[in-house]
Short mmCIF file of C-alpha atoms in Angstrom, two decimals:
data_model
loop_
_atom_site.label_atom_id
_atom_site.label_comp_id
_atom_site.label_asym_id
_atom_site.label_seq_id
_atom_site.Cartn_x
_atom_site.Cartn_y
_atom_site.Cartn_z
CA MET A 1 4.06 -4.52 -7.36
CA ASN A 2 7.08 -2.27 -7.28
CA LEU A 3 7.81 -0.77 -3.86
CA GLY A 4 8.98 2.45 -5.52
CA ARG A 5 5.55 2.87 -7.12
CA LEU A 6 3.89 2.26 -3.76
CA CYS A 7 6.10 4.92 -2.15
CA ARG A 8 5.26 7.44 -4.88
CA LEU A 9 1.57 6.74 -4.33
CA LEU A 10 1.77 7.07 -0.55
CA LYS A 11 4.06 10.12 -0.36
CA PRO A 12 1.36 12.76 -1.00
CA ALA A 13 -1.01 11.07 1.45
CA LEU A 14 1.64 10.88 4.15
CA LEU A 15 2.73 14.48 3.63
CA CYS A 16 -0.85 15.72 3.93
CA GLY A 17 -1.65 13.48 6.87
CA ALA A 18 -4.46 11.83 4.95
CA VAL A 19 -6.12 8.77 6.39
CA ALA A 20 -7.88 6.23 4.22
CA ALA A 21 -11.58 6.05 5.06
CA PRO A 22 -13.40 2.72 5.34
CA GLY A 23 -15.09 1.68 2.13
CA LEU A 24 -12.59 3.28 -0.24
CA ALA A 25 -10.92 0.01 -1.15
CA GLY A 26 -13.32 -0.73 -4.00
CA THR A 27 -12.10 0.80 -7.24
CA MET A 28 -13.00 0.90 -10.90
CA CYS A 29 -9.64 -0.55 -11.97
CA ALA A 30 -9.31 -3.26 -14.55
CA SER A 31 -7.16 -5.31 -12.18
CA ARG A 32 -6.05 -5.25 -8.56
CA ASP A 33 -2.46 -4.71 -9.76
CA ASP A 34 -3.28 -1.33 -11.36
CA TRP A 35 -1.51 0.92 -8.85
CA ARG A 36 -2.75 4.14 -10.47
CA CYS A 37 -6.32 3.45 -9.33
CA ALA A 38 -5.45 2.46 -5.77
CA ARG A 39 -7.32 4.34 -3.06
CA SER A 40 -5.25 3.13 -0.12
CA MET A 41 -2.11 1.20 0.70
CA HIS A 42 -4.29 -1.73 1.76
CA GLU A 43 -4.83 -2.66 -1.89
CA PHE A 44 -1.17 -3.67 -2.30
CA SER A 45 0.97 -6.58 -1.28
CA ALA A 46 4.65 -6.48 -0.38
CA LYS A 47 7.42 -8.76 0.78
CA ASP A 48 7.99 -8.99 4.51
CA ILE A 49 11.42 -9.13 6.13
CA ASP A 50 11.54 -12.89 5.49
CA GLY A 51 10.72 -12.51 1.78
CA HIS A 52 7.12 -13.74 2.02
CA ILE A 53 4.37 -11.89 0.13
CA VAL A 54 1.95 -10.21 2.56
CA ASN A 55 -1.35 -8.61 1.58
CA LEU A 56 -1.39 -5.15 3.26
CA ASP A 57 -5.15 -5.46 3.78
CA LYS A 58 -4.12 -7.61 6.75
CA TYR A 59 -3.12 -4.36 8.51
CA ARG A 60 -6.35 -2.44 7.84
CA TRP A 61 -7.85 -2.53 11.34
CA GLY A 62 -6.01 -2.29 14.64
CA PHE A 63 -2.44 -2.37 13.35
CA VAL A 64 0.24 0.24 12.85
CA CYS A 65 1.94 -0.28 9.50
CA ILE A 66 5.30 1.29 8.67
CA VAL A 67 6.37 0.99 5.04
CA THR A 68 10.16 0.94 4.74
CA ASN A 69 12.35 0.48 1.69
CA VAL A 70 15.20 -1.81 2.73
CA ALA A 71 16.50 -2.48 -0.78
CA SER A 72 20.20 -2.09 -1.45
CA GLN A 73 22.36 -2.25 -4.55
#
């Protein structure tokens, strides 16, 4: 999963103040990696600060999740 794609997906939701409702995680996508069909950020995984892959579904309930692009050239 490309972080740039995730940011493009989340930008409209963040600008509108949209909040993902429970139960929207199920999609009609062919695979879980099809970012175009994602209904929430919780369907993605990303690398944490230590480089480990973390499923963002871990942060669905009771956590504040800040997505930050820390990539450099």
